[in-house]
PDB file of C-alpha atoms in Angstrom:
ATOM      1  CA  UNK A  17      36.773  20.815  -1.092  1.00  0.00           C
ATOM      2  CA  UNK A  18      38.859  17.929  -1.901  1.00  0.00           C
ATOM      3  CA  UNK A  19      36.901  16.290  -5.233  1.00  0.00           C
ATOM      4  CA  UNK A  20      35.357  12.694  -3.519  1.00  0.00           C
ATOM      5  CA  UNK A  21      36.487   9.826  -5.993  1.00  0.00           C
ATOM      6  CA  UNK A  22      33.041   8.793  -6.976  1.00  0.00           C
ATOM      7  CA  UNK A  23      32.461  12.140  -8.032  1.00  0.00           C
ATOM      8  CA  UNK A  24      35.719  12.370  -9.850  1.00  0.00           C
ATOM      9  CA  UNK A  25      34.852  11.038 -13.106  1.00  0.00           C
ATOM     10  CA  UNK A  26      31.746  13.790 -13.734  1.00  0.00           C
ATOM     11  CA  UNK A  27      34.324  16.443 -13.659  1.00  0.00           C
ATOM     12  CA  UNK A  28      36.880  14.909 -16.137  1.00  0.00           C
ATOM     13  CA  UNK A  29      33.583  14.309 -18.245  1.00  0.00           C
ATOM     14  CA  UNK A  30      32.489  18.570 -17.515  1.00  0.00           C
ATOM     15  CA  UNK A  31      29.381  16.885 -15.994  1.00  0.00           C
ATOM     16  CA  UNK A  32      30.394  18.253 -12.790  1.00  0.00           C
ATOM     17  CA  UNK A  33      32.433  21.802 -12.554  1.00  0.00           C
ATOM     18  CA  UNK A  34      33.008  22.008  -8.539  1.00  0.00           C
ATOM     19  CA  UNK A  35      32.041  20.394  -5.575  1.00  0.00           C
ATOM     20  CA  UNK A  36      30.964  23.168  -2.575  1.00  0.00           C
ATOM     21  CA  UNK A  37      30.260  20.925   0.691  1.00  0.00           C
ATOM     22  CA  UNK A  38      28.875  17.812   1.714  1.00  0.00           C
ATOM     23  CA  UNK A  39      25.698  18.107   2.877  1.00  0.00           C
ATOM     24  CA  UNK A  40      24.795  15.319   4.677  1.00  0.00           C
ATOM     25  CA  UNK A  41      26.291  11.394   5.273  1.00  0.00           C
ATOM     26  CA  UNK A  42      23.242   9.403   5.156  1.00  0.00           C
ATOM     27  CA  UNK A  43      22.452   5.343   6.086  1.00  0.00           C
ATOM     28  CA  UNK A  44      22.118   4.608   2.110  1.00  0.00           C
ATOM     29  CA  UNK A  45      24.143   7.911   0.782  1.00  0.00           C
ATOM     30  CA  UNK A  46      26.324  10.943   0.900  1.00  0.00           C
ATOM     31  CA  UNK A  47      24.985  14.282  -0.356  1.00  0.00           C
ATOM     32  CA  UNK A  48      26.978  17.029  -2.053  1.00  0.00           C
ATOM     33  CA  UNK A  49      26.375  20.681  -2.941  1.00  0.00           C
ATOM     34  CA  UNK A  50      28.032  20.950  -6.788  1.00  0.00           C
ATOM     35  CA  UNK A  51      28.451  23.358  -9.457  1.00  0.00           C
ATOM     36  CA  UNK A  52      26.992  22.292 -12.973  1.00  0.00           C
ATOM     37  CA  UNK A  53      27.202  25.750 -15.357  1.00  0.00           C
ATOM     38  CA  UNK A  54      25.368  28.628 -13.223  1.00  0.00           C
ATOM     39  CA  UNK A  55      23.505  26.879 -11.531  1.00  0.00           C
ATOM     40  CA  UNK A  56      23.643  24.701  -7.853  1.00  0.00           C
ATOM     41  CA  UNK A  57      22.379  21.178  -8.161  1.00  0.00           C
ATOM     42  CA  UNK A  58      22.827  18.124  -5.828  1.00  0.00           C
ATOM     43  CA  UNK A  59      24.927  15.354  -6.184  1.00  0.00           C
ATOM     44  CA  UNK A  60      23.483  11.544  -4.330  1.00  0.00           C
ATOM     45  CA  UNK A  61      25.948   9.886  -4.236  1.00  0.00           C
ATOM     46  CA  UNK A  62      25.094   6.192  -3.049  1.00  0.00           C
ATOM     47  CA  UNK A  63      26.879   4.167  -0.702  1.00  0.00           C
ATOM     48  CA  UNK A  64      27.496   0.368  -2.027  1.00  0.00           C
ATOM     49  CA  UNK A  65      26.213  -2.175  -0.392  1.00  0.00           C
ATOM     50  CA  UNK A  66      28.024  -3.333   2.175  1.00  0.00           C
ATOM     51  CA  UNK A  67      28.828   0.039   3.349  1.00  0.00           C
ATOM     52  CA  UNK A  68      25.093   1.066   3.693  1.00  0.00           C
ATOM     53  CA  UNK A  69      23.139   0.208   6.794  1.00  0.00           C
ATOM     54  CA  UNK A  70      19.517   0.440   4.744  1.00  0.00           C
ATOM     55  CA  UNK A  71      19.912  -3.246   3.908  1.00  0.00           C
ATOM     56  CA  UNK A  72      17.909  -3.824   0.366  1.00  0.00           C
ATOM     57  CA  UNK A  73      15.290  -6.045   2.509  1.00  0.00           C
ATOM     58  CA  UNK A  74      12.761  -8.593  -0.090  1.00  0.00           C
ATOM     59  CA  UNK A  75      10.216  -6.772   0.978  1.00  0.00           C
ATOM     60  CA  UNK A  76      11.138  -3.935  -1.007  1.00  0.00           C
ATOM     61  CA  UNK A  77      12.441  -5.837  -4.082  1.00  0.00           C
ATOM     62  CA  UNK A  78       9.449  -7.916  -4.022  1.00  0.00           C
ATOM     63  CA  UNK A  79       8.163  -6.532  -7.582  1.00  0.00           C
ATOM     64  CA  UNK A  80      11.104  -4.799  -9.199  1.00  0.00           C
ATOM     65  CA  UNK A  81      10.531  -5.865 -12.604  1.00  0.00           C
ATOM     66  CA  UNK A  82      14.209  -6.523 -14.263  1.00  0.00           C
ATOM     67  CA  UNK A  83      13.168  -6.640 -18.638  1.00  0.00           C
ATOM     68  CA  UNK A  84      16.692  -8.143 -19.050  1.00  0.00           C
ATOM     69  CA  UNK A  85      16.203 -11.825 -18.171  1.00  0.00           C
ATOM     70  CA  UNK A  86      19.610 -12.651 -17.930  1.00  0.00           C
ATOM     71  CA  UNK A  87      20.352  -9.781 -15.443  1.00  0.00           C
ATOM     72  CA  UNK A  88      17.318 -11.183 -13.821  1.00  0.00           C
ATOM     73  CA  UNK A  89      18.739 -14.916 -13.382  1.00  0.00           C
ATOM     74  CA  UNK A  90      21.809 -13.321 -12.262  1.00  0.00           C
ATOM     75  CA  UNK A  91      20.402 -11.052  -9.457  1.00  0.00           C
ATOM     76  CA  UNK A  92      18.844 -14.455  -8.277  1.00  0.00           C
ATOM     77  CA  UNK A  93      21.826 -16.746  -8.739  1.00  0.00           C
ATOM     78  CA  UNK A  94      23.314 -13.674  -6.036  1.00  0.00           C
ATOM     79  CA  UNK A  95      26.909 -13.929  -8.309  1.00  0.00           C
ATOM     80  CA  UNK A  96      28.763 -10.624  -9.284  1.00  0.00           C
ATOM     81  CA  UNK A  97      27.460  -9.673 -12.323  1.00  0.00           C
ATOM     82  CA  UNK A  98      24.311 -10.499 -10.851  1.00  0.00           C
ATOM     83  CA  UNK A  99      25.202  -8.021  -7.359  1.00  0.00           C
ATOM     84  CA  UNK A 100      26.195  -5.673  -9.376  1.00  0.00           C
ATOM     85  CA  UNK A 101      22.935  -5.423 -11.649  1.00  0.00           C
ATOM     86  CA  UNK A 102      20.702  -5.236  -8.049  1.00  0.00           C
ATOM     87  CA  UNK A 103      23.004  -1.959  -7.544  1.00  0.00           C
ATOM     88  CA  UNK A 104      22.305  -0.536 -10.732  1.00  0.00           C
ATOM     89  CA  UNK A 105      18.743  -1.575  -9.883  1.00  0.00           C
ATOM     90  CA  UNK A 106      18.426  -0.218  -6.344  1.00  0.00           C
ATOM     91  CA  UNK A 107      19.968   2.942  -7.960  1.00  0.00           C
ATOM     92  CA  UNK A 108      17.674   3.418 -10.671  1.00  0.00           C
ATOM     93  CA  UNK A 109      14.496   2.735  -8.696  1.00  0.00           C
ATOM     94  CA  UNK A 110      14.906   6.330  -7.042  1.00  0.00           C
ATOM     95  CA  UNK A 111      15.239   8.025 -10.519  1.00  0.00           C
ATOM     96  CA  UNK A 112      12.430   6.358 -12.006  1.00  0.00           C
ATOM     97  CA  UNK A 113      10.306   7.580  -8.932  1.00  0.00           C
ATOM     98  CA  UNK A 114      11.362  10.603  -9.314  1.00  0.00           C
ATOM     99  CA  UNK A 115      10.443  11.050 -12.492  1.00  0.00           C
ATOM    100  CA  UNK A 116       6.978   9.607 -12.095  1.00  0.00           C
ATOM    101  CA  UNK A 117       6.330  11.435  -9.446  1.00  0.00           C
ATOM    102  CA  UNK A 118       7.668  14.863 -10.453  1.00  0.00           C
ATOM    103  CA  UNK A 119       4.859  14.117 -13.724  1.00  0.00           C
ATOM    104  CA  UNK A 120       2.187  13.558 -11.400  1.00  0.00           C
ATOM    105  CA  UNK A 121       2.612  16.370  -9.598  1.00  0.00           C
ATOM    106  CA  UNK A 122       3.893  15.235  -6.344  1.00  0.00           C
ATOM    107  CA  UNK A 123       6.340  17.654  -4.505  1.00  0.00           C
ATOM    108  CA  UNK A 124       9.845  16.343  -4.965  1.00  0.00           C
ATOM    109  CA  UNK A 125      13.375  17.204  -6.478  1.00  0.00           C
ATOM    110  CA  UNK A 126      13.642  17.230 -10.157  1.00  0.00           C
ATOM    111  CA  UNK A 127      15.906  14.693 -11.226  1.00  0.00           C
ATOM    112  CA  UNK A 128      18.564  15.568 -14.101  1.00  0.00           C
ATOM    113  CA  UNK A 129      20.225  11.885 -14.381  1.00  0.00           C
ATOM    114  CA  UNK A 130      22.398   9.393 -12.687  1.00  0.00           C
ATOM    115  CA  UNK A 131      25.429   8.084 -13.807  1.00  0.00           C
ATOM    116  CA  UNK A 132      28.035   5.364 -11.849  1.00  0.00           C
ATOM    117  CA  UNK A 133      25.701   5.268  -9.141  1.00  0.00           C
ATOM    118  CA  UNK A 134      25.426   9.726  -8.644  1.00  0.00           C
ATOM    119  CA  UNK A 135      22.319  10.950  -9.200  1.00  0.00           C
ATOM    120  CA  UNK A 136      22.326  14.748 -10.210  1.00  0.00           C
ATOM    121  CA  UNK A 137      18.938  16.608  -9.535  1.00  0.00           C
ATOM    122  CA  UNK A 138      17.508  19.756  -7.772  1.00  0.00           C
ATOM    123  CA  UNK A 139      18.871  21.212  -4.820  1.00  0.00           C
ATOM    124  CA  UNK A 140      16.045  21.756  -2.615  1.00  0.00           C
ATOM    125  CA  UNK A 141      16.312  25.474  -1.132  1.00  0.00           C
ATOM    126  CA  UNK A 142      14.485  27.842   1.453  1.00  0.00           C
ATOM    127  CA  UNK A 143      13.042  31.405   0.692  1.00  0.00           C
ATOM    128  CA  UNK A 144      16.587  32.600   1.301  1.00  0.00           C
ATOM    129  CA  UNK A 145      18.209  30.430  -1.069  1.00  0.00           C
ATOM    130  CA  UNK A 146      19.730  28.613   1.675  1.00  0.00           C
ATOM    131  CA  UNK A 147      20.058  24.654   1.478  1.00  0.00           C
ATOM    132  CA  UNK A 148      16.034  23.528   2.869  1.00  0.00           C
ATOM    133  CA  UNK A 149      15.852  21.701   6.202  1.00  0.00           C
ATOM    134  CA  UNK A 150      14.369  18.935   6.706  1.00  0.00           C
ATOM    135  CA  UNK A 151      11.426  18.405   8.413  1.00  0.00           C
ATOM    136  CA  UNK A 152      13.222  16.972  11.632  1.00  0.00           C
ATOM    137  CA  UNK A 153      14.705  20.196  12.279  1.00  0.00           C
ATOM    138  CA  UNK A 154      12.214  22.921  12.353  1.00  0.00           C
ATOM    139  CA  UNK A 155       9.245  23.352  14.960  1.00  0.00           C
ATOM    140  CA  UNK A 156       6.155  24.690  13.997  1.00  0.00           C
ATOM    141  CA  UNK A 157       3.034  26.478  15.183  1.00  0.00           C
ATOM    142  CA  UNK A 158       0.128  24.388  15.250  1.00  0.00           C
ATOM    143  CA  UNK A 159      -1.865  26.443  12.329  1.00  0.00           C
ATOM    144  CA  UNK A 160       1.227  25.854  10.305  1.00  0.00           C
ATOM    145  CA  UNK A 161       1.641  22.243  11.380  1.00  0.00           C
ATOM    146  CA  UNK A 162      -1.987  21.661  10.138  1.00  0.00           C
ATOM    147  CA  UNK A 163      -1.808  23.699   7.053  1.00  0.00           C
ATOM    148  CA  UNK A 164       1.470  21.141   5.552  1.00  0.00           C
ATOM    149  CA  UNK A 165      -0.104  17.834   7.247  1.00  0.00           C
ATOM    150  CA  UNK A 166      -2.675  18.575   4.657  1.00  0.00           C
ATOM    151  CA  UNK A 167      -0.016  18.881   2.221  1.00  0.00           C
ATOM    152  CA  UNK A 168       1.378  16.157   2.832  1.00  0.00           C
ATOM    153  CA  UNK A 169      -1.418  14.097   2.344  1.00  0.00           C
ATOM    154  CA  UNK A 170      -2.377  15.140  -0.420  1.00  0.00           C
ATOM    155  CA  UNK A 171       1.302  14.383  -1.527  1.00  0.00           C
ATOM    156  CA  UNK A 172       1.374  10.870  -0.586  1.00  0.00           C
ATOM    157  CA  UNK A 173      -2.142  10.222  -2.219  1.00  0.00           C
ATOM    158  CA  UNK A 174      -1.128  11.575  -6.209  1.00  0.00           C
ATOM    159  CA  UNK A 175       2.094   9.206  -5.160  1.00  0.00           C
ATOM    160  CA  UNK A 176      -0.227   6.149  -4.294  1.00  0.00           C
ATOM    161  CA  UNK A 177      -2.287   7.066  -7.555  1.00  0.00           C
ATOM    162  CA  UNK A 178       1.348   7.558  -9.118  1.00  0.00           C
ATOM    163  CA  UNK A 179       0.971   3.968  -8.474  1.00  0.00           C
ATOM    164  CA  UNK A 180       4.027   4.251  -5.862  1.00  0.00           C
ATOM    165  CA  UNK A 181       4.429   3.947  -1.954  1.00  0.00           C
ATOM    166  CA  UNK A 182       7.867   4.940  -0.282  1.00  0.00           C
ATOM    167  CA  UNK A 183       8.907   2.666   2.092  1.00  0.00           C
ATOM    168  CA  UNK A 184      10.361   5.114   4.468  1.00  0.00           C
ATOM    169  CA  UNK A 185       8.776   8.008   4.802  1.00  0.00           C
ATOM    170  CA  UNK A 186       8.887  10.124   7.631  1.00  0.00           C
ATOM    171  CA  UNK A 187      10.471  13.668   8.982  1.00  0.00           C
ATOM    172  CA  UNK A 188      13.589  12.714   8.337  1.00  0.00           C
ATOM    173  CA  UNK A 189      13.179  11.931   4.131  1.00  0.00           C
ATOM    174  CA  UNK A 190      11.184  15.269   4.008  1.00  0.00           C
ATOM    175  CA  UNK A 191      12.688  19.350   3.073  1.00  0.00           C
ATOM    176  CA  UNK A 192      10.314  22.190   4.147  1.00  0.00           C
ATOM    177  CA  UNK A 193      10.623  25.092   1.559  1.00  0.00           C
ATOM    178  CA  UNK A 194       8.968  28.225   1.131  1.00  0.00           C
ATOM    179  CA  UNK A 195       5.881  26.609  -0.247  1.00  0.00           C
ATOM    180  CA  UNK A 196       5.858  23.214   1.831  1.00  0.00           C
ATOM    181  CA  UNK A 197       7.392  20.046   1.988  1.00  0.00           C
ATOM    182  CA  UNK A 198       9.249  18.353  -0.412  1.00  0.00           C
ATOM    183  CA  UNK A 199       9.291  14.414  -0.140  1.00  0.00           C
ATOM    184  CA  UNK A 200      13.196  11.805  -0.977  1.00  0.00           C
ATOM    185  CA  UNK A 201      14.904  10.129  -0.661  1.00  0.00           C
ATOM    186  CA  UNK A 202      13.476   6.997  -2.403  1.00  0.00           C
ATOM    187  CA  UNK A 203      15.443   4.364  -3.246  1.00  0.00           C
ATOM    188  CA  UNK A 204      13.770   1.578  -1.792  1.00  0.00           C
ATOM    189  CA  UNK A 205      10.164   2.881  -3.132  1.00  0.00           C
ATOM    190  CA  UNK A 206       7.946   0.224  -3.626  1.00  0.00           C
ATOM    191  CA  UNK A 207       5.387  -0.116  -6.411  1.00  0.00           C
ATOM    192  CA  UNK A 208       1.828  -0.578  -4.847  1.00  0.00           C
ATOM    193  CA  UNK A 209       0.193  -3.191  -7.132  1.00  0.00           C
ATOM    194  CA  UNK A 210       3.077  -5.170  -7.424  1.00  0.00           C
ATOM    195  CA  UNK A 211       4.077  -5.710  -3.719  1.00  0.00           C
ATOM    196  CA  UNK A 212       2.016  -7.642  -1.104  1.00  0.00           C
ATOM    197  CA  UNK A 213       3.701  -5.265   1.699  1.00  0.00           C
ATOM    198  CA  UNK A 214       3.168  -1.948   0.523  1.00  0.00           C
ATOM    199  CA  UNK A 215       0.071  -1.783   2.460  1.00  0.00           C
ATOM    200  CA  UNK A 216       1.871  -2.148   5.706  1.00  0.00           C
ATOM    201  CA  UNK A 217       3.733   0.009   3.850  1.00  0.00           C
ATOM    202  CA  UNK A 218       1.857   3.306   2.960  1.00  0.00           C
ATOM    203  CA  UNK A 219       0.267   2.418   6.678  1.00  0.00           C
ATOM    204  CA  UNK A 220       3.330   3.171   8.571  1.00  0.00           C
ATOM    205  CA  UNK A 221       4.432   5.842   6.091  1.00  0.00           C
ATOM    206  CA  UNK A 222       1.724   7.629   6.720  1.00  0.00           C
ATOM    207  CA  UNK A 223       1.482   6.887  10.411  1.00  0.00           C
ATOM    208  CA  UNK A 224       5.075   8.099  10.869  1.00  0.00           C
ATOM    209  CA  UNK A 225       3.840  11.667   8.915  1.00  0.00           C
ATOM    210  CA  UNK A 226       0.583  11.956  11.430  1.00  0.00           C
ATOM    211  CA  UNK A 227       2.596  11.635  14.802  1.00  0.00           C
ATOM    212  CA  UNK A 228       5.323  13.863  13.480  1.00  0.00           C
ATOM    213  CA  UNK A 229       2.612  16.912  12.891  1.00  0.00           C
ATOM    214  CA  UNK A 230       0.782  15.684  16.191  1.00  0.00           C
ATOM    215  CA  UNK A 231       3.345  16.663  17.850  1.00  0.00           C
ATOM    216  CA  UNK A 232       2.375  20.544  17.106  1.00  0.00           C
ATOM    217  CA  UNK A 233      -1.746  19.859  17.243  1.00  0.00           C
ATOM    218  CA  UNK A 234      -2.645  16.757  18.696  1.00  0.00           C
ATOM    219  CA  UNK A 235      -6.151  16.385  16.759  1.00  0.00           C
ATOM    220  CA  UNK A 236      -4.495  15.176  14.020  1.00  0.00           C
ATOM    221  CA  UNK A 237      -3.547  12.060  15.993  1.00  0.00           C
ATOM    222  CA  UNK A 238      -6.982  11.565  15.777  1.00  0.00           C
ATOM    223  CA  UNK A 239      -6.963  10.894  12.044  1.00  0.00           C
ATOM    224  CA  UNK A 240      -7.306   7.582  10.288  1.00  0.00           C
ATOM    225  CA  UNK A 241      -6.213   8.488   6.768  1.00  0.00           C
ATOM    226  CA  UNK A 242      -4.128   5.560   6.053  1.00  0.00           C
ATOM    227  CA  UNK A 243      -7.138   2.961   6.360  1.00  0.00           C
ATOM    228  CA  UNK A 244      -9.055   5.594   4.532  1.00  0.00           C
ATOM    229  CA  UNK A 245      -6.752   6.099   1.874  1.00  0.00           C
ATOM    230  CA  UNK A 246      -5.979   2.437   1.009  1.00  0.00           C
ATOM    231  CA  UNK A 247      -9.583   1.299   0.868  1.00  0.00           C
ATOM    232  CA  UNK A 248     -10.591   4.297  -1.742  1.00  0.00           C
ATOM    233  CA  UNK A 249      -7.871   2.900  -3.743  1.00  0.00           C
ATOM    234  CA  UNK A 250      -8.016  -0.566  -3.558  1.00  0.00           C
ATOM    235  CA  UNK A 251     -11.910   0.128  -4.330  1.00  0.00           C
ATOM    236  CA  UNK A 252     -10.659   2.212  -7.553  1.00  0.00           C
ATOM    237  CA  UNK A 253     -12.241   5.450  -6.362  1.00  0.00           C
ATOM    238  CA  UNK A 254      -8.711   7.149  -5.616  1.00  0.00           C
ATOM    239  CA  UNK A 255      -7.656  10.464  -7.248  1.00  0.00           C
ATOM    240  CA  UNK A 256      -5.765  13.333  -6.767  1.00  0.00           C
ATOM    241  CA  UNK A 257      -8.870  15.309  -5.925  1.00  0.00           C
ATOM    242  CA  UNK A 258     -10.948  12.534  -4.087  1.00  0.00           C
ATOM    243  CA  UNK A 259     -12.145  14.252  -0.628  1.00  0.00           C
ATOM    244  CA  UNK A 260     -10.699  12.876   2.620  1.00  0.00           C
ATOM    245  CA  UNK A 261     -12.384  12.784   6.074  1.00  0.00           C
ATOM    246  CA  UNK A 262      -9.718  10.731   8.053  1.00  0.00           C
ATOM    247  CA  UNK A 263     -12.406   8.759   9.485  1.00  0.00           C
ATOM    248  CA  UNK A 264     -12.205   5.191   8.935  1.00  0.00           C
ATOM    249  CA  UNK A 265     -14.780   3.115  10.596  1.00  0.00           C
ATOM    250  CA  UNK A 266     -13.449  -0.675  10.889  1.00  0.00           C
ATOM    251  CA  UNK A 267     -16.595  -3.275   9.950  1.00  0.00           C
ATOM    252  CA  UNK A 268     -17.371  -4.918  12.347  1.00  0.00           C
ATOM    253  CA  UNK A 269     -19.121  -8.458  12.657  1.00  0.00           C
ATOM    254  CA  UNK A 270     -21.284 -10.158  15.015  1.00  0.00           C
ATOM    255  CA  UNK A 271     -19.641 -14.215  15.559  1.00  0.00           C
ATOM    256  CA  UNK A 272     -23.001 -17.039  16.021  1.00  0.00           C
ATOM    257  CA  UNK A 273     -21.276 -18.546  18.299  1.00  0.00           C
ATOM    258  CA  UNK A 274     -24.080 -21.716  18.035  1.00  0.00           C
ATOM    259  CA  UNK A 275     -23.565 -21.705  14.827  1.00  0.00           C
ATOM    260  CA  UNK A 276     -19.707 -22.384  14.424  1.00  0.00           C
ATOM    261  CA  UNK A 277     -19.683 -24.627  17.627  1.00  0.00           C
ATOM    262  CA  UNK A 278     -22.101 -26.362  14.950  1.00  0.00           C
ATOM    263  CA  UNK A 279     -19.969 -26.474  12.382  1.00  0.00           C
ATOM    264  CA  UNK A 280     -16.988 -27.334  14.700  1.00  0.00           C
ATOM    265  CA  UNK A 281     -18.900 -30.723  15.787  1.00  0.00           C
ATOM    266  CA  UNK A 282     -20.110 -31.280  12.323  1.00  0.00           C
ATOM    267  CA  UNK A 283     -16.804 -31.406  10.758  1.00  0.00           C
ATOM    268  CA  UNK A 284     -15.420 -32.908  13.914  1.00  0.00           C
ATOM    269  CA  UNK A 285     -18.130 -36.204  13.478  1.00  0.00           C
ATOM    270  CA  UNK A 286     -17.398 -36.124   9.889  1.00  0.00           C
ATOM    271  CA  UNK A 287     -13.375 -36.467  10.624  1.00  0.00           C
ATOM    272  CA  UNK A 288     -14.120 -39.714  12.748  1.00  0.00           C
ATOM    273  CA  UNK A 289     -16.740 -41.201  10.096  1.00  0.00           C
ATOM    274  CA  UNK A 290     -14.245 -41.037   7.686  1.00  0.00           C
ATOM    275  CA  UNK A 291     -11.468 -42.934   9.928  1.00  0.00           C
ATOM    276  CA  UNK A 292     -14.012 -45.226  11.051  1.00  0.00           C
ATOM    277  CA  UNK A 293     -15.060 -46.360   7.844  1.00  0.00           C
ATOM    278  CA  UNK A 294     -10.933 -46.728   6.415  1.00  0.00           C
ATOM    279  CA  UNK A 295     -10.310 -48.679   9.386  1.00  0.00           C
ATOM    280  CA  UNK A 296     -13.643 -51.585   8.829  1.00  0.00           C
ATOM    281  CA  UNK A 297     -12.022 -51.251   4.542  1.00  0.00           C
ATOM    282  CA  UNK A 298      -8.768 -51.851   6.164  1.00  0.00           C
ATOM    283  CA  UNK A 299     -10.272 -54.989   8.637  1.00  0.00           C
ATOM    284  CA  UNK A 300     -11.639 -56.680   4.952  1.00  0.00           C
TER     285      UNK A 300
END
């Protein structure tokens, strides 16, 4: 096939020997299979900000650290240089997350390098060596759905223990190889401890996965892993091996309405007394 412009420099430098085919065109990147020596790898070519339908929303950027203060100021000002630096942060966020998660035992594609907006990484394949399908494109038996759901929950726990929340996890961002689910697409990943939106993103991620597998195993829809896992995380009790139940009971407290009304009335009386005293001082 014709070599895309963004991949041509890598071909010229000998990092890629041939471009085989385009796998998909997504909201943030185009993905190709490429030949690197004797190995077939995956090349993710990030789209320019103006071409992406997935916006770099503020809630995803919150908590991301930029070591160079000059770059940080430029990004805040939105200058041309700042926008370029912001693009690089967007690209390297996925590379950093992939390395951290792979080291933590999370099933993600093994990254190799990121250069000029192109990420080279492992090509995930099925048992026959073909490109692994997305989870959204497969039909599962109830037994397989339960087993894969358990594997996904355990991977999500490992992610959180590594300090990362995917932020956009669904059946469209998971591949299914011979060993089970593999999590992909992490440029919007957020720092669980530094991002104020991390909890709500985490709950959405888990609920999306639960809803998908629940199509094949309806009993999974009754689980409440998101709240259980996050509570353990906040309490400092979450480890990759922490036993989970899928249960969570909200703490409900009875409200003493009589005492509450007494406090409101007392506060009102104190307010009007201060108003009266202030008026008397003004009249003197």
